[in-house]
């Protein structure tokens, strides 16, 4: 066990923040200190703090209101890349159950959780995929859940049965929701519905369950460092209702308020690419609370491994040439995970450079 204020951490403490704080600490070990995380602060924002728009799923599906809500969906994905989704039809008792099960999981003794630890040369499992110089203040469990034959035998099938069953039900509900949402997104973008359906049908899906312990110096740590999601869309469930998510808007970090029963949806890099830059995959991060633990589960929705990730053919024409290169999903995932989860670097990598773009334009 780590002693208070020790900068030389034992392996368990590096592996799990939850273990590290089992004995009260007064200051944060150096490996976890991220300086200047708070800049620019929201207090520098002039005028009232903007609030993340809310999209009402009920209005999207209802014939009377669908056009107006589609317009709102479109402008929100362009201007914010994030929204709160209400009336999404995912049963609230299922959300409560999931909340309970994830808490139970993180309450298991470390030895139990270590059964699922990330193995060398892998990125799935409990714990950190690689030990970086600077560590985030959170314990993660990442696993690919779809296609089912991609599930690692020692992960999903070996989860405690009640967590596994609840998660399975939750995933089915979210899968249904995600496909409907993607359909509305295709409509809003005026892209071929078949194109999006074919790409995402039985696509690669994964979840990240994160436990963010409280920290006595929250301003010196970061729960999840700034990043954009490499996904099609992400559906985030702020499981225990504690705030912490922040998104970067016009250069400022804006907090996302927890709304009971709402899910937070965001445009990922792949949707930015598919929309040929019409939608934006926004940088976000998770901050830490000084007193309360925070738990979230992010569900990542992606095209199938065989799909070609690139600007949708139905959106490309001589007036709107492709701004991103195309790549098979399988390679995209492999290349992405061999990089660091930080900043928008991978999306930048997918951008067509100006000389290449010029050649393409010439060819048109
Ligand atoms: O926990 C959160 O609020 C954010 C999680 C997230 O951004 C992610 O897992 O990619
Ligand atoms: Fe994220």
Short mmCIF file of C-alpha atoms and ligand atoms in Angstrom, two decimals:
data_model
loop_
_atom_site.label_atom_id
_atom_site.label_comp_id
_atom_site.label_asym_id
_atom_site.label_seq_id
_atom_site.Cartn_x
_atom_site.Cartn_y
_atom_site.Cartn_z
CA UNK A 1 0.00 0.00 0.00
CA UNK A 2 1.28 3.50 -0.79
CA UNK A 3 2.17 5.64 2.16
CA UNK A 4 0.79 9.16 2.43
CA UNK A 5 2.46 11.64 0.06
CA UNK A 6 4.86 9.05 -1.23
CA UNK A 7 6.22 9.75 -4.70
CA UNK A 8 7.50 6.22 -5.08
CA UNK A 9 4.36 4.24 -5.76
CA UNK A 10 4.02 0.53 -5.50
CA UNK A 11 2.74 -1.39 -8.49
CA UNK A 12 -0.85 -1.67 -7.18
CA UNK A 13 -1.10 2.07 -6.68
CA UNK A 14 0.14 2.80 -10.18
CA UNK A 15 -2.29 0.24 -11.47
CA UNK A 16 -5.31 1.49 -9.56
CA UNK A 17 -6.10 4.94 -8.15
CA UNK A 18 -8.79 3.29 -6.07
CA UNK A 19 -6.02 1.34 -4.27
CA UNK A 20 -3.86 4.42 -3.96
CA UNK A 21 -6.47 6.32 -1.97
CA UNK A 22 -7.37 3.46 0.33
CA UNK A 23 -5.09 5.19 2.80
CA UNK A 24 -5.80 8.89 3.01
CA UNK A 25 -3.38 11.02 1.03
CA UNK A 26 -2.80 14.73 1.52
CA UNK A 27 -1.01 15.53 -1.70
CA UNK A 28 -1.00 13.88 -5.06
CA UNK A 29 1.95 11.71 -6.14
CA UNK A 30 3.97 13.34 -8.95
CA UNK A 31 2.98 10.77 -11.58
CA UNK A 32 -0.60 12.02 -11.33
CA UNK A 33 0.12 15.74 -11.31
CA UNK A 34 -0.94 17.50 -14.51
CA UNK A 35 -0.20 21.19 -14.33
CA UNK A 36 -2.18 23.92 -16.10
CA UNK A 37 -5.12 21.59 -16.61
CA UNK A 38 -7.63 24.25 -15.69
CA UNK A 39 -6.65 26.72 -18.41
CA UNK A 40 -8.47 28.43 -19.88
CA UNK A 41 -10.91 28.39 -16.99
CA UNK A 42 -14.62 28.84 -17.46
CA UNK A 43 -14.45 31.87 -15.16
CA UNK A 44 -12.64 33.68 -17.98
CA UNK A 45 -15.73 33.23 -20.12
CA UNK A 46 -17.51 36.51 -20.62
CA UNK A 47 -21.28 36.35 -20.48
CA UNK A 48 -23.47 33.49 -19.32
CA UNK A 49 -21.96 30.04 -19.57
CA UNK A 50 -23.41 28.22 -22.58
CA UNK A 51 -25.38 25.06 -21.84
CA UNK A 52 -25.13 21.94 -23.89
CA UNK A 53 -28.22 21.63 -26.15
CA UNK A 54 -30.77 18.93 -25.47
CA UNK A 55 -32.21 16.74 -28.21
CA UNK A 56 -35.55 15.12 -27.52
CA UNK A 57 -35.68 11.63 -29.00
CA UNK A 58 -39.48 11.57 -28.73
CA UNK A 59 -39.68 14.64 -30.94
CA UNK A 60 -37.30 13.03 -33.44
CA UNK A 61 -39.50 9.98 -33.88
CA UNK A 62 -42.83 11.79 -33.88
CA UNK A 63 -44.10 12.70 -37.38
CA UNK A 64 -45.37 16.10 -36.23
CA UNK A 65 -42.09 17.29 -34.78
CA UNK A 66 -39.41 15.33 -36.58
CA UNK A 67 -38.43 18.04 -39.12
CA UNK A 68 -37.81 20.69 -36.50
CA UNK A 69 -35.89 18.32 -34.21
CA UNK A 70 -33.82 17.07 -37.16
CA UNK A 71 -32.81 20.64 -37.86
CA UNK A 72 -31.80 21.08 -34.21
CA UNK A 73 -29.87 17.80 -34.34
CA UNK A 74 -28.04 18.98 -37.45
CA UNK A 75 -27.06 22.40 -36.08
CA UNK A 76 -26.05 20.89 -32.71
CA UNK A 77 -23.78 18.28 -34.33
CA UNK A 78 -22.19 21.07 -36.40
CA UNK A 79 -21.78 23.66 -33.68
CA UNK A 80 -21.31 21.53 -30.56
CA UNK A 81 -20.55 17.96 -31.61
CA UNK A 82 -22.21 16.99 -28.31
CA UNK A 83 -25.76 16.91 -26.96
CA UNK A 84 -27.86 15.67 -24.07
CA UNK A 85 -30.37 13.09 -25.29
CA UNK A 86 -33.65 12.91 -23.38
CA UNK A 87 -36.68 10.61 -23.75
CA UNK A 88 -34.36 8.05 -25.32
CA UNK A 89 -36.50 5.03 -24.39
CA UNK A 90 -33.73 3.23 -22.47
CA UNK A 91 -35.48 1.90 -19.39
CA UNK A 92 -34.46 3.88 -16.28
CA UNK A 93 -34.60 0.80 -14.03
CA UNK A 94 -32.05 -0.83 -16.35
CA UNK A 95 -29.84 2.25 -15.98
CA UNK A 96 -30.19 1.96 -12.16
CA UNK A 97 -29.29 -1.70 -12.28
CA UNK A 98 -26.23 -0.99 -14.38
CA UNK A 99 -25.19 1.74 -11.97
CA UNK A 100 -25.41 -0.76 -9.10
CA UNK A 101 -23.53 -3.48 -10.98
CA UNK A 102 -20.63 -1.25 -12.02
CA UNK A 103 -20.29 0.01 -8.45
CA UNK A 104 -20.24 -3.60 -7.23
CA UNK A 105 -17.57 -4.42 -9.76
CA UNK A 106 -15.29 -1.63 -8.62
CA UNK A 107 -15.90 -2.68 -5.01
CA UNK A 108 -14.44 -6.12 -5.71
CA UNK A 109 -11.03 -6.82 -4.17
CA UNK A 110 -8.16 -5.81 -6.44
CA UNK A 111 -7.19 -9.49 -6.89
CA UNK A 112 -10.61 -10.17 -8.45
CA UNK A 113 -10.36 -7.22 -10.81
CA UNK A 114 -6.81 -8.17 -11.78
CA UNK A 115 -8.25 -11.28 -13.48
CA UNK A 116 -9.37 -8.90 -16.21
CA UNK A 117 -6.21 -6.83 -16.35
CA UNK A 118 -4.93 -5.56 -19.68
CA UNK A 119 -2.50 -8.15 -21.03
CA UNK A 120 0.79 -7.25 -22.72
CA UNK A 121 0.29 -6.01 -26.30
CA UNK A 122 -3.44 -5.62 -25.76
CA UNK A 123 -5.63 -2.62 -25.06
CA UNK A 124 -8.70 -4.38 -23.68
CA UNK A 125 -9.26 -5.12 -20.02
CA UNK A 126 -9.05 -3.52 -16.59
CA UNK A 127 -6.24 -1.09 -15.90
CA UNK A 128 -3.89 0.90 -18.03
CA UNK A 129 -2.96 -0.25 -21.51
CA UNK A 130 0.43 1.37 -21.16
CA UNK A 131 2.14 3.04 -18.25
CA UNK A 132 2.80 6.58 -19.34
CA UNK A 133 4.96 9.09 -17.56
CA UNK A 134 1.85 10.97 -16.46
CA UNK A 135 -1.19 9.07 -15.26
CA UNK A 136 -4.89 9.92 -15.26
CA UNK A 137 -6.86 9.87 -12.01
CA UNK A 138 -9.20 7.04 -12.92
CA UNK A 139 -9.48 3.28 -13.17
CA UNK A 140 -10.75 1.99 -16.50
CA UNK A 141 -12.15 -1.18 -17.95
CA UNK A 142 -12.32 -1.19 -21.74
CA UNK A 143 -13.74 -4.04 -23.79
CA UNK A 144 -14.93 -4.73 -27.31
CA UNK A 145 -18.47 -6.07 -27.10
CA UNK A 146 -19.42 -6.44 -30.77
CA UNK A 147 -19.12 -8.32 -33.09
CA UNK A 148 -19.68 -11.00 -30.49
CA UNK A 149 -16.93 -13.27 -31.90
CA UNK A 150 -14.46 -10.45 -31.16
CA UNK A 151 -15.14 -10.68 -27.42
CA UNK A 152 -12.04 -11.86 -25.55
CA UNK A 153 -12.83 -15.15 -23.76
CA UNK A 154 -11.27 -13.94 -20.49
CA UNK A 155 -13.19 -10.63 -20.43
CA UNK A 156 -16.92 -10.32 -21.25
CA UNK A 157 -17.84 -14.01 -20.73
CA UNK A 158 -15.97 -14.06 -17.41
CA UNK A 159 -17.59 -10.96 -15.90
CA UNK A 160 -19.58 -11.49 -12.69
CA UNK A 161 -22.87 -12.96 -14.05
CA UNK A 162 -25.14 -10.17 -12.79
CA UNK A 163 -22.92 -7.49 -14.36
CA UNK A 164 -22.62 -9.48 -17.57
CA UNK A 165 -26.40 -9.94 -17.89
CA UNK A 166 -27.23 -6.33 -17.08
CA UNK A 167 -24.55 -5.08 -19.45
CA UNK A 168 -25.85 -7.38 -22.18
CA UNK A 169 -29.39 -5.95 -21.81
CA UNK A 170 -28.03 -2.40 -21.74
CA UNK A 171 -25.95 -2.99 -24.86
CA UNK A 172 -28.97 -4.33 -26.75
CA UNK A 173 -30.97 -1.23 -25.84
CA UNK A 174 -28.13 1.09 -26.79
CA UNK A 175 -27.50 -0.74 -30.04
CA UNK A 176 -31.11 -0.15 -31.01
CA UNK A 177 -30.91 3.49 -29.97
CA UNK A 178 -27.62 4.05 -31.79
CA UNK A 179 -28.91 2.65 -35.08
CA UNK A 180 -31.99 4.90 -34.90
CA UNK A 181 -29.85 7.91 -34.05
CA UNK A 182 -27.47 7.17 -36.92
CA UNK A 183 -30.50 6.98 -39.22
CA UNK A 184 -31.57 10.47 -38.11
CA UNK A 185 -28.02 11.71 -38.52
CA UNK A 186 -27.93 10.37 -42.10
CA UNK A 187 -31.22 12.15 -42.78
CA UNK A 188 -29.94 15.40 -41.25
CA UNK A 189 -26.77 15.19 -43.35
CA UNK A 190 -28.80 14.27 -46.44
CA UNK A 191 -26.64 11.24 -46.94
CA UNK A 192 -27.74 7.90 -48.28
CA UNK A 193 -29.40 6.02 -45.39
CA UNK A 194 -28.29 2.66 -46.85
CA UNK A 195 -24.67 3.79 -46.78
CA UNK A 196 -24.73 4.48 -43.05
CA UNK A 197 -26.81 1.38 -42.25
CA UNK A 198 -24.45 -0.92 -44.15
CA UNK A 199 -21.39 0.55 -42.47
CA UNK A 200 -22.69 0.35 -38.91
CA UNK A 201 -24.81 -2.80 -39.09
CA UNK A 202 -23.16 -5.31 -36.70
CA UNK A 203 -20.34 -2.80 -36.39
CA UNK A 204 -17.49 -2.67 -33.92
CA UNK A 205 -18.83 -1.61 -30.54
CA UNK A 206 -17.02 -1.24 -27.27
CA UNK A 207 -17.48 0.13 -23.77
CA UNK A 208 -15.27 1.91 -21.29
CA UNK A 209 -16.38 1.81 -17.66
CA UNK A 210 -14.44 4.33 -15.64
CA UNK A 211 -14.21 4.82 -11.90
CA UNK A 212 -12.90 8.24 -10.91
CA UNK A 213 -12.04 8.31 -7.19
CA UNK A 214 -12.24 11.64 -5.34
CA UNK A 215 -8.97 13.53 -4.99
CA UNK A 216 -7.83 15.97 -2.28
CA UNK A 217 -6.27 18.19 -4.98
CA UNK A 218 -8.65 17.88 -7.93
CA UNK A 219 -7.15 20.91 -9.68
CA UNK A 220 -3.81 19.09 -10.02
CA UNK A 221 -5.12 15.92 -11.62
CA UNK A 222 -7.19 14.91 -14.61
CA UNK A 223 -9.64 11.99 -14.69
CA UNK A 224 -9.38 11.50 -18.42
CA UNK A 225 -7.08 13.76 -20.37
CA UNK A 226 -8.32 15.84 -23.31
CA UNK A 227 -9.11 13.73 -26.35
CA UNK A 228 -11.62 13.30 -29.11
CA UNK A 229 -13.26 9.90 -29.56
CA UNK A 230 -12.07 7.85 -32.54
CA UNK A 231 -15.66 6.62 -32.95
CA UNK A 232 -18.73 7.03 -35.11
CA UNK A 233 -20.76 8.21 -32.15
CA UNK A 234 -20.32 7.78 -28.39
CA UNK A 235 -23.17 7.46 -25.92
CA UNK A 236 -22.11 8.35 -22.40
CA UNK A 237 -23.99 7.42 -19.25
CA UNK A 238 -22.90 9.42 -16.20
CA UNK A 239 -23.81 6.48 -14.05
CA UNK A 240 -23.88 7.92 -10.51
CA UNK A 241 -24.98 11.45 -11.38
CA UNK A 242 -21.74 13.22 -10.45
CA UNK A 243 -20.57 15.99 -12.81
CA UNK A 244 -17.08 15.96 -14.29
CA UNK A 245 -17.33 15.90 -18.07
CA UNK A 246 -16.14 19.06 -19.82
CA UNK A 247 -16.09 19.85 -23.51
CA UNK A 248 -13.96 22.37 -25.36
CA UNK A 249 -16.06 25.06 -26.98
CA UNK A 250 -14.57 28.13 -28.62
CA UNK A 251 -11.35 27.54 -26.69
CA UNK A 252 -13.01 27.21 -23.25
CA UNK A 253 -13.70 24.14 -21.18
CA UNK A 254 -17.47 24.04 -20.62
CA UNK A 255 -18.86 21.72 -17.93
CA UNK A 256 -21.63 19.34 -18.93
CA UNK A 257 -24.32 19.27 -16.25
CA UNK A 258 -25.73 15.94 -15.27
CA UNK A 259 -29.42 15.62 -16.24
CA UNK A 260 -31.17 12.63 -14.62
CA UNK A 261 -32.07 9.96 -17.17
CA UNK A 262 -30.33 11.81 -20.01
CA UNK A 263 -27.54 10.28 -22.06
CA UNK A 264 -24.74 12.41 -23.48
CA UNK A 265 -24.11 11.75 -27.17
CA UNK A 266 -21.10 12.95 -29.12
CA UNK A 267 -19.88 13.01 -32.68
CA UNK A 268 -16.68 10.98 -32.96
CA UNK A 269 -13.79 11.32 -35.42
CA UNK A 270 -15.32 8.77 -37.81
CA UNK A 271 -18.55 10.74 -38.08
CA UNK A 272 -16.55 13.90 -38.66
CA UNK A 273 -14.73 12.06 -41.46
CA UNK A 274 -17.95 10.52 -42.90
CA UNK A 275 -19.68 13.90 -42.86
CA UNK A 276 -16.60 15.30 -44.65
CA UNK A 277 -16.07 17.81 -41.86
CA UNK A 278 -19.66 19.05 -41.64
CA UNK A 279 -19.91 17.67 -38.10
CA UNK A 280 -17.24 18.17 -35.48
CA UNK A 281 -15.63 15.67 -33.16
CA UNK A 282 -14.97 17.79 -30.10
CA UNK A 283 -12.20 17.52 -27.56
CA UNK A 284 -13.43 16.63 -24.09
CA UNK A 285 -12.04 15.52 -20.75
CA UNK A 286 -13.14 14.28 -17.35
CA UNK A 287 -12.36 16.30 -14.24
CA UNK A 288 -12.28 15.08 -10.66
CA UNK A 289 -14.32 15.88 -7.59
CA UNK A 290 -12.69 16.51 -4.20
CA UNK A 291 -15.30 14.53 -2.27
CA UNK A 292 -17.36 12.35 -4.54
CA UNK A 293 -16.42 9.37 -6.61
CA UNK A 294 -17.65 9.45 -10.19
CA UNK A 295 -18.57 6.54 -12.45
CA UNK A 296 -19.27 6.66 -16.16
CA UNK A 297 -19.81 4.18 -18.93
CA UNK A 298 -19.10 5.20 -22.49
CA UNK A 299 -20.51 3.13 -25.34
CA UNK A 300 -18.58 3.52 -28.58
CA UNK A 301 -20.38 2.89 -31.87
CA UNK A 302 -18.27 2.22 -34.95
CA UNK A 303 -18.49 0.83 -38.47
CA UNK A 304 -17.81 -2.88 -39.03
CA UNK A 305 -14.17 -3.96 -39.39
CA UNK A 306 -14.61 -4.62 -43.13
CA UNK A 307 -16.02 -1.13 -43.82
CA UNK A 308 -14.09 1.61 -45.55
CA UNK A 309 -13.88 4.63 -43.23
CA UNK A 310 -13.88 7.82 -45.30
CA UNK A 311 -16.13 10.67 -46.44
CA UNK A 312 -19.56 9.28 -47.43
CA UNK A 313 -19.72 8.86 -51.19
CA UNK A 314 -23.21 10.39 -51.20
CA UNK A 315 -21.72 13.64 -49.78
CA UNK A 316 -18.79 13.95 -52.17
CA UNK A 317 -18.99 15.86 -55.43
CA UNK A 318 -16.79 18.31 -57.39
CA UNK A 319 -18.00 21.19 -55.19
CA UNK A 320 -17.38 19.20 -52.06
CA UNK A 321 -14.18 17.16 -52.54
CA UNK A 322 -13.05 14.72 -49.85
CA UNK A 323 -11.21 16.37 -46.97
CA UNK A 324 -10.17 13.07 -45.40
CA UNK A 325 -8.49 9.95 -46.69
CA UNK A 326 -10.19 6.55 -46.50
CA UNK A 327 -9.00 3.52 -44.59
CA UNK A 328 -10.38 0.09 -43.75
CA UNK A 329 -11.90 0.09 -40.25
CA UNK A 330 -9.64 -2.78 -39.17
CA UNK A 331 -6.52 -0.74 -39.97
CA UNK A 332 -8.04 2.42 -38.49
CA UNK A 333 -8.52 0.69 -35.11
CA UNK A 334 -5.04 -0.85 -35.19
CA UNK A 335 -3.35 2.44 -36.09
CA UNK A 336 -5.41 4.39 -33.57
CA UNK A 337 -4.50 2.18 -30.64
CA UNK A 338 -0.82 2.31 -31.48
CA UNK A 339 -1.02 6.05 -30.80
CA UNK A 340 -1.66 7.97 -27.59
CA UNK A 341 -5.14 8.86 -26.36
CA UNK A 342 -4.49 12.57 -26.49
CA UNK A 343 -5.58 15.52 -28.60
CA UNK A 344 -6.93 15.25 -32.13
CA UNK A 345 -3.76 13.80 -33.62
CA UNK A 346 -5.34 10.77 -35.27
CA UNK A 347 -8.01 12.83 -36.98
CA UNK A 348 -5.28 15.18 -38.18
CA UNK A 349 -3.52 12.14 -39.61
CA UNK A 350 -6.65 11.28 -41.63
CA UNK A 351 -6.87 14.77 -43.14
CA UNK A 352 -5.86 15.16 -46.76
CA UNK A 353 -2.92 17.54 -46.89
CA UNK A 354 -3.24 20.58 -49.09
CA UNK A 355 -0.89 19.41 -51.87
CA UNK A 356 -2.70 16.12 -52.10
CA UNK A 357 -6.02 17.94 -52.01
CA UNK A 358 -4.92 20.27 -54.77
CA UNK A 359 -4.01 17.30 -56.97
CA UNK A 360 -7.40 15.79 -56.27
CA UNK A 361 -9.16 19.02 -57.11
CA UNK A 362 -7.16 19.27 -60.33
CA UNK A 363 -8.31 15.79 -61.22
CA UNK A 364 -11.98 16.82 -60.93
O1 LIG B 1 -16.20 9.84 -18.11
C1 LIG B 1 -16.48 10.77 -18.85
O2 LIG B 1 -17.19 11.72 -18.52
C2 LIG B 1 -15.88 10.83 -20.23
C3 LIG B 1 -15.51 9.49 -20.77
C4 LIG B 1 -14.91 9.59 -22.12
O3 LIG B 1 -14.78 10.64 -22.69
C5 LIG B 1 -14.41 8.36 -22.78
O4 LIG B 1 -14.44 7.29 -22.17
O5 LIG B 1 -13.97 8.47 -23.95
FE1 LIG B 2 -14.27 10.36 -24.77
#
